[in-house]
Short mmCIF file of C-alpha atoms and ligand atoms in Angstrom, two decimals:
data_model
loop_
_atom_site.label_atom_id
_atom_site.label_comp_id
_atom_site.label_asym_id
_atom_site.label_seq_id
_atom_site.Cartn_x
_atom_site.Cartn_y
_atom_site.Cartn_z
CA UNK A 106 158.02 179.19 65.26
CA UNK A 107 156.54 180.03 61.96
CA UNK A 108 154.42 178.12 59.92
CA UNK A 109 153.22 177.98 56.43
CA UNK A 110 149.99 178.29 55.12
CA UNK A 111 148.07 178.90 52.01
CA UNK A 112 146.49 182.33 51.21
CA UNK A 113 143.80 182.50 48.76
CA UNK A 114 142.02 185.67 48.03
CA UNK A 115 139.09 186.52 45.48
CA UNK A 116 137.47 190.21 45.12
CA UNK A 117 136.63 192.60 42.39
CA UNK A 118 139.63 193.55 40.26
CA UNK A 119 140.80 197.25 41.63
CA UNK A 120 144.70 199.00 40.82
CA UNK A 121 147.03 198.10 44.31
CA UNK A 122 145.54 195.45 45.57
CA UNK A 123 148.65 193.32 45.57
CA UNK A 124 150.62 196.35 47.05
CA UNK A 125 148.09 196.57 49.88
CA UNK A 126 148.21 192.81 50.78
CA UNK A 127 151.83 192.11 50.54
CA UNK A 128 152.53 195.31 52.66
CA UNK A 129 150.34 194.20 55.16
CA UNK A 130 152.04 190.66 55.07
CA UNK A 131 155.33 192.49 55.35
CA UNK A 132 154.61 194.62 58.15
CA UNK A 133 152.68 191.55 60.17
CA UNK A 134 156.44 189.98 59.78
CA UNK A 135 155.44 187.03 57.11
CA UNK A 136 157.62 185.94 54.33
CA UNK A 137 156.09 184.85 50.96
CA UNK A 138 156.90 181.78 49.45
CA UNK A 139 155.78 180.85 46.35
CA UNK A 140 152.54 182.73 44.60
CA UNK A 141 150.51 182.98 41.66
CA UNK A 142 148.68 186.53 41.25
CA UNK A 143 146.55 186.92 37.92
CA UNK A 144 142.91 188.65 37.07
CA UNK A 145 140.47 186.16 36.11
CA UNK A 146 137.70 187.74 34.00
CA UNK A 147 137.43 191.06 36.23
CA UNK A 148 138.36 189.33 39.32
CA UNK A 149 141.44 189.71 41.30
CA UNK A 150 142.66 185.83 42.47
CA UNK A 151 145.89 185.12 43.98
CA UNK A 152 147.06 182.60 45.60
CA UNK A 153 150.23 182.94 48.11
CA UNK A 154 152.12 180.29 50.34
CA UNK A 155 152.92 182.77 53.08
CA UNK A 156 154.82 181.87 56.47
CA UNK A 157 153.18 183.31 59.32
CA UNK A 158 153.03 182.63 63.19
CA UNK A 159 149.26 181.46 63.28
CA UNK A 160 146.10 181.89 60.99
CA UNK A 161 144.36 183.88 63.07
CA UNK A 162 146.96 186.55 63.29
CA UNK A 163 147.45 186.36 59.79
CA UNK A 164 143.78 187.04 59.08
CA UNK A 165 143.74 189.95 62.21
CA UNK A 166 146.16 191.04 60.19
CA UNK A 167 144.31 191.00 56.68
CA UNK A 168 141.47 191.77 57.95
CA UNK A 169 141.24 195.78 57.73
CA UNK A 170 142.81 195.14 53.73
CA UNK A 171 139.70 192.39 53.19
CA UNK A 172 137.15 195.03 54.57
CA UNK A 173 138.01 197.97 52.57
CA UNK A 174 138.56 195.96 49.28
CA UNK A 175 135.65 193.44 49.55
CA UNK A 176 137.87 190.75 48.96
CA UNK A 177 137.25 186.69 50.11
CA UNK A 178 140.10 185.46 52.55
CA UNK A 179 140.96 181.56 52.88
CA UNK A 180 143.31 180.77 54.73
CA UNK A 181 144.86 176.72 54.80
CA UNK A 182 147.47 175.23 56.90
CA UNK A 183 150.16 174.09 54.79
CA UNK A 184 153.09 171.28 54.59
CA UNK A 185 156.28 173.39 54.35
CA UNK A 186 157.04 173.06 50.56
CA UNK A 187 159.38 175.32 49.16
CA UNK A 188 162.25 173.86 46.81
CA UNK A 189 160.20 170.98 45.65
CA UNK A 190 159.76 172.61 42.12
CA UNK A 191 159.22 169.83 39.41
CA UNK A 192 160.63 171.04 36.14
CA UNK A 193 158.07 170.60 33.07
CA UNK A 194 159.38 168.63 30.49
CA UNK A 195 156.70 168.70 27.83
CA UNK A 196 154.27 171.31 26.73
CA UNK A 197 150.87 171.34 25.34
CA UNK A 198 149.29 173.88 23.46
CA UNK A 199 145.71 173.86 22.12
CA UNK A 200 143.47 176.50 20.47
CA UNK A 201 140.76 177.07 18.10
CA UNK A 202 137.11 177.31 18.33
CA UNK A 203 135.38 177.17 21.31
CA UNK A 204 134.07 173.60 22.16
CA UNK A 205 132.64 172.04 25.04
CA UNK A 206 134.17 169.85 27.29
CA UNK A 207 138.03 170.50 25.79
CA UNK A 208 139.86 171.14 29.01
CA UNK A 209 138.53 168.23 29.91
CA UNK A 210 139.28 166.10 26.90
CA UNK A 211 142.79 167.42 26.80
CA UNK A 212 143.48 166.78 30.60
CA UNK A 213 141.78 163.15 30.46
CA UNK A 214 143.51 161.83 27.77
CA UNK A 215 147.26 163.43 28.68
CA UNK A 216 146.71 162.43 32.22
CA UNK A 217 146.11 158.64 31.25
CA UNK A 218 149.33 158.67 29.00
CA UNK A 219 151.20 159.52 31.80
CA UNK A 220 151.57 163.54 32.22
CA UNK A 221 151.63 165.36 35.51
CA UNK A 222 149.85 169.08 35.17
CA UNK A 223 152.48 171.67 37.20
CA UNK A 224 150.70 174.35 35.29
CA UNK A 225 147.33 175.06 33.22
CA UNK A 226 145.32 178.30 31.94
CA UNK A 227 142.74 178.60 30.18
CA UNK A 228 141.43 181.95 28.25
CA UNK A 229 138.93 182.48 25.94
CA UNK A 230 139.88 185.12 23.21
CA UNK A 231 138.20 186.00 19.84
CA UNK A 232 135.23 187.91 19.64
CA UNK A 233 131.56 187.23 21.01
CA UNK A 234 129.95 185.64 18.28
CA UNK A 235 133.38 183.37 17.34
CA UNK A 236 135.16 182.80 20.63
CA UNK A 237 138.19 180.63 20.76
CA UNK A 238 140.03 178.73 22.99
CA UNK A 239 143.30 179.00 24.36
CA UNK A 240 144.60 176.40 26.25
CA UNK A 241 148.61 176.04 27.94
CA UNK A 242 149.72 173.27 29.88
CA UNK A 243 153.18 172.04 31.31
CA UNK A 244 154.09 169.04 32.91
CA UNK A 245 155.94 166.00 33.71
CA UNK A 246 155.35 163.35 31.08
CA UNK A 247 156.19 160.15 33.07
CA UNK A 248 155.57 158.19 30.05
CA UNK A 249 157.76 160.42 27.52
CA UNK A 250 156.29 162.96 25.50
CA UNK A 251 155.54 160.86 22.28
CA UNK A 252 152.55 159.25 24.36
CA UNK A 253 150.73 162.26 25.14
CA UNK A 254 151.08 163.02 21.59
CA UNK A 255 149.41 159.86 20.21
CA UNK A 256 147.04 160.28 22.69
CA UNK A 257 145.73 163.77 22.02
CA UNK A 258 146.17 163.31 18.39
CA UNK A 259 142.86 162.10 18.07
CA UNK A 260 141.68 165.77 19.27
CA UNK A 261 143.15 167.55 16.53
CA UNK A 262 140.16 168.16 14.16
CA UNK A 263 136.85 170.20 13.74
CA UNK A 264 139.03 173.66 13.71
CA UNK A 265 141.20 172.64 16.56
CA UNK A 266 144.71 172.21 17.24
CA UNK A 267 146.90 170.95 19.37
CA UNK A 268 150.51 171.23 20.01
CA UNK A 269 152.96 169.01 21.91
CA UNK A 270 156.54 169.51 22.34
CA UNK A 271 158.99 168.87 24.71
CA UNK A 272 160.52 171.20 26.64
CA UNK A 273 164.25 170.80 26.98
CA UNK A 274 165.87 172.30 29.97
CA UNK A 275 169.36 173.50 29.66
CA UNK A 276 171.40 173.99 32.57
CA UNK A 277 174.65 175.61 32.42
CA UNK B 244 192.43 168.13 38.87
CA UNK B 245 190.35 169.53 41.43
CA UNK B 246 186.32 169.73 41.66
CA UNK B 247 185.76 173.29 42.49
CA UNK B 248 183.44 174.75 44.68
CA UNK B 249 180.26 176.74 42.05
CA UNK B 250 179.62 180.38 43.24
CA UNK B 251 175.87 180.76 43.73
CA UNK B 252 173.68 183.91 43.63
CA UNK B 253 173.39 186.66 44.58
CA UNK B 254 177.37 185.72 45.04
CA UNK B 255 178.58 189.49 43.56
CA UNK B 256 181.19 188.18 42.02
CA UNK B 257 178.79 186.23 39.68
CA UNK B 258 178.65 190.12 38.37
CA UNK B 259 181.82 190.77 37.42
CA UNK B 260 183.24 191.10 34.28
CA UNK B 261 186.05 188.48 33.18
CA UNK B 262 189.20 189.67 31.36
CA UNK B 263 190.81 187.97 28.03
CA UNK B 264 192.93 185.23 28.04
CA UNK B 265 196.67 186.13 27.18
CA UNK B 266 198.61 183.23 28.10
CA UNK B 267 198.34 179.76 26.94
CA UNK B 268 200.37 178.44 29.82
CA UNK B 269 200.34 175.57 31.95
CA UNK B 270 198.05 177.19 34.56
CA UNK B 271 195.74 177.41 31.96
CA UNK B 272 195.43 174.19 31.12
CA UNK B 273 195.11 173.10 34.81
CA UNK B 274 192.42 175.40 35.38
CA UNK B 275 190.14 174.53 32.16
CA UNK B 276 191.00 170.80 33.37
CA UNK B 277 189.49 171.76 36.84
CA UNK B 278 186.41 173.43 35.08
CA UNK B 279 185.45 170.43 33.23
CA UNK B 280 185.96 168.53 36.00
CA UNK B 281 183.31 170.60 37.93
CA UNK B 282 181.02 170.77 35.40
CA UNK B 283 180.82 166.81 35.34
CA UNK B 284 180.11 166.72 38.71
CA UNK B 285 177.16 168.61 39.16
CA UNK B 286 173.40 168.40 37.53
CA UNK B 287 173.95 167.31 34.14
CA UNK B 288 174.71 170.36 32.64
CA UNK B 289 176.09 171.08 29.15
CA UNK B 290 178.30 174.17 29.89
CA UNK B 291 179.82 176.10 32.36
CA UNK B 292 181.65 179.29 32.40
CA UNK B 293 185.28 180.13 34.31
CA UNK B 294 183.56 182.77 36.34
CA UNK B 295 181.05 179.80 38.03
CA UNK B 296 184.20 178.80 40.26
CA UNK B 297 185.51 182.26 40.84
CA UNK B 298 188.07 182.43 37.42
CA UNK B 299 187.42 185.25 36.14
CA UNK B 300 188.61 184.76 32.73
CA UNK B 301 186.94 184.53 29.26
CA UNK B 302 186.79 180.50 29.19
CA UNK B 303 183.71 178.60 28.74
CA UNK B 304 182.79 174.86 28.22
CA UNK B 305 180.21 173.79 25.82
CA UNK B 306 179.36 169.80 25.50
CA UNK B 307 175.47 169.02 23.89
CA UNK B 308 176.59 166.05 22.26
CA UNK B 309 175.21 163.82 24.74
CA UNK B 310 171.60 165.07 23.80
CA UNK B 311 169.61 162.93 21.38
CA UNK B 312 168.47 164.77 18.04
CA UNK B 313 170.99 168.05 19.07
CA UNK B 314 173.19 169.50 16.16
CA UNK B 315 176.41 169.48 17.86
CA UNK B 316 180.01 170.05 17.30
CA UNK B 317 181.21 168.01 20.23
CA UNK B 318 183.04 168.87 23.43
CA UNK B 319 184.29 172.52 23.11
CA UNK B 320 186.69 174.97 25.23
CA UNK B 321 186.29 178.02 23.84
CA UNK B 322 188.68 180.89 24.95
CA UNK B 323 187.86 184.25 24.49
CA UNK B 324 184.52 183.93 22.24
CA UNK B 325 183.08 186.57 20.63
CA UNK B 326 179.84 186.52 18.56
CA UNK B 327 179.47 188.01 15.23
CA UNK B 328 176.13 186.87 13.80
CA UNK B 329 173.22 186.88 15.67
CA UNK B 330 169.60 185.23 13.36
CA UNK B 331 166.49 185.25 14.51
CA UNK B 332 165.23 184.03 18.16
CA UNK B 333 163.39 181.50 20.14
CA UNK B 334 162.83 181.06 23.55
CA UNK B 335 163.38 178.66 25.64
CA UNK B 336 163.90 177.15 29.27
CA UNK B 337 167.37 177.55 31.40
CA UNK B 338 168.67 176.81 34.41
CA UNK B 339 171.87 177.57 35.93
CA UNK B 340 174.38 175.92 38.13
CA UNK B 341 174.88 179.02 39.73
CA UNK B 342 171.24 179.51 40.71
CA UNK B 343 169.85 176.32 42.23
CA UNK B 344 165.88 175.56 42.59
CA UNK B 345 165.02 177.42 39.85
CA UNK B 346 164.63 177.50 36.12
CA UNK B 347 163.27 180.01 33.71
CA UNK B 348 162.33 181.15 30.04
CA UNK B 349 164.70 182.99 27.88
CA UNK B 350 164.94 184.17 24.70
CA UNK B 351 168.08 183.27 22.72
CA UNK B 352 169.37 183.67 18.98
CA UNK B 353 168.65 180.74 17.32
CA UNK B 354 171.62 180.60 14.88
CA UNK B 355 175.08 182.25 15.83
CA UNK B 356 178.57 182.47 14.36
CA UNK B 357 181.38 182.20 16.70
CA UNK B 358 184.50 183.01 17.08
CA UNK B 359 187.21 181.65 19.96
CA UNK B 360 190.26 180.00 20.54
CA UNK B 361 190.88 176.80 21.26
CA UNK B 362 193.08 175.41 24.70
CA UNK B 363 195.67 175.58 22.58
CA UNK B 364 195.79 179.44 21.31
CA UNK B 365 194.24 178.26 18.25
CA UNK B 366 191.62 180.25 15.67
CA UNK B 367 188.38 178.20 15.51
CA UNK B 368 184.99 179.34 14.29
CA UNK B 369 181.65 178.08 14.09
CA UNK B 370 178.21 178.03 12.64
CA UNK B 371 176.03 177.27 15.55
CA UNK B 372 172.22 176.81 15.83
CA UNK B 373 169.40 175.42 18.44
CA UNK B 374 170.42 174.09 21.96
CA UNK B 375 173.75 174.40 21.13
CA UNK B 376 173.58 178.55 20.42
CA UNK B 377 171.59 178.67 23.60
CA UNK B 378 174.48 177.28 25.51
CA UNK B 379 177.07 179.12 24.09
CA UNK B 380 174.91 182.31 24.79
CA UNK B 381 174.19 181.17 28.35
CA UNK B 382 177.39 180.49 29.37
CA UNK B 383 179.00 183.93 27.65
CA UNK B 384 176.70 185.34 29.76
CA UNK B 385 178.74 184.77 32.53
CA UNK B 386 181.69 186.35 31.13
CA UNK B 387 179.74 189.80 31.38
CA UNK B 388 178.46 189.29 34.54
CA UNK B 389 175.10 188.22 33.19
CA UNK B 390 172.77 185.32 34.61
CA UNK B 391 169.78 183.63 32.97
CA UNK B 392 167.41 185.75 35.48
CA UNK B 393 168.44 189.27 33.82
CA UNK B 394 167.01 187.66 30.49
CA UNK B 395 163.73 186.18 32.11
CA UNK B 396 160.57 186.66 30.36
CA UNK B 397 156.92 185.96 31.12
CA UNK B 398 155.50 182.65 30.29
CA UNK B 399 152.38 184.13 30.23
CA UNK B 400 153.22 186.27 27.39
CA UNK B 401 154.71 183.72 25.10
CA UNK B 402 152.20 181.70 23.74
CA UNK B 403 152.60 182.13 19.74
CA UNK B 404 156.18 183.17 19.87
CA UNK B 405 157.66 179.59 20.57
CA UNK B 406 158.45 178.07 17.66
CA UNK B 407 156.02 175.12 17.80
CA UNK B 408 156.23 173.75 14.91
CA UNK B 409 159.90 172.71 15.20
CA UNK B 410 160.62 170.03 17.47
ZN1 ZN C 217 174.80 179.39 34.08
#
């Protein structure tokens, strides 16, 4: 009987860490489900549903990997939950200078006119002394795309934009 | 007509590549009947190519004119198309009847000429742009053996490449 849990694991950013970890998953016999692997300043973060026989062999068998690499291991017991995707149907896009308390604007306001986050990142580009701020989000905009729009129009000033279009699926 | 059963990756014959139509018989007709059939079935989609239920000739159906604010030049059967003009590119998100539980960014040409015939052994051609190029590339695709998930690019590295200012 395998189960499915969730993997998280944080550590300094080094070359073959994801090599090292899914080849240990591999040869513990786990399958991966979905993951998201990406370096977040000069950390290494991924997260990874992985289906295993039982967390403590799964961090047994991490364990040697976390050692050597200094990395943080969580491990969470997970609903199965593969094939649920949602497909985004809008998209919002915001940049410009760097101002506090934007993610949080954004996400406020498009939440209360109806939109689902599947996905959001964050980066800050630009240079030291004139950063700026990148922001992506997709979703599912229960109340239609044109809401979110009024609703973060107000935002769009003071050197920042933002973007909102829908995304249109084609299947075929 | 007949709802056919949809060949699904990694189905090989997904791969192969289709030959030309040469005969604008009677079994064609059936067949296109049976593909349009199929595609109606299914997920809303706006196209489907002859290869999708294992017919492995150079047919595919494009309908977008169900879609709100879509440029469209109605229901087309295309037979044998061929692009000649390809204009710039934008990129955008596909799915596939052929490859359930997932969907994807791609980028397309935005604006295509096209040539085919029609059900009928007619010359058509067409001036072609947006969501309606995108499905006509999709589903030509298939025709080559080609899926959505050869053409797959990062979301990640897409951010001012979108055309965002066109909605
Ligand atoms: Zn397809």
């Amino acid at each position: 009987m395998l189960n499915w849990y969730m993997l998280t694991l944080v550590g300094k950013d080094r070359p073959g860490i994801v090599a090292r970890v899914t080849t240990t998953l591999f040869e513990a016999g786990c399958n991966l489900g979905e993951t998201s692997m990406i370096r977040l300043g000069r950390n290494f973060t991924v997260m990874m549903m992985v289906q295993g026989r039982d967390a403590d062999r799964l961090r047994g068998a991490l364990q040697p990997v976390v050692d050597e690499l200094q990395l943080t291991l969580h491990i969470d017991a997970i609903e199965p939950g593969l094939h649920q995707r949602l497909v985004p149907d809008v998209c919002i896009r915001v940049h410009g200078a760097d101002r506090a308390g934007i993610v949080s604007q954004v996400t406020s306001r498009a939440e209360q006119a109806g939109l689902n986050i599947l996905d959001l990142e964050s980066d800050v580009g630009g240079t030291e002394a004139e950063p700026i701020y990148i922001l992506q989000i997709e979703g599912v905009a229960a109340q239609g795309v044109d809401a979110i729009r009024a609703a973060l129009a107000p935002l769009q000033s003071d050197g920042v934009k933002v973007y909102v279009h829908a995304i249109d699926t084609l299947i075929g | 007509m007949t709802i056919r059963d949809i060949l699904t990756y990694p189905d090989e014959r997904l791969r192969q590549v289709s030959g030309p139509v040469v005969q604008f018989d009677a079994a064609l007709q059936a067949n296109i009947d049976d593909l349009e059939e199929t595609r109606l079935a299914g997920p809303a989609a706006v196209g489907i190519a002859a290869p999708q239920i294992g017919w492995f000739q150079r047919v595919v159906i494009v309908d977008v004119s169900g879609r709100k604010k879509t440029r469209s030049h109605g229901h087309l059967v295309l037979i044998n198309p061929e692009i000649t003009e390809w204009e710039g590119f934008v990129l955008g998100r596909e799915g596939c009847l052929s490859v359930p539980d997932y969907t994807g960014n791609v980028v397309r040409a935005e604006r295509i000429q096209l040539h085919a015939l029609d059900r009928e052994g007619k010359e058509q051609s067409f001036e072609m742009e947006g969501f309606e190029a995108r499905a006509v590339q999709h589903e030509m695709d298939h025709l080559d053996g080609l899926l959505f998930l050869d053409r797959l690019v990062s979301r990640r590295q897409d951010l001012f490449q979108r055309k965002v200012y066109k909605e």
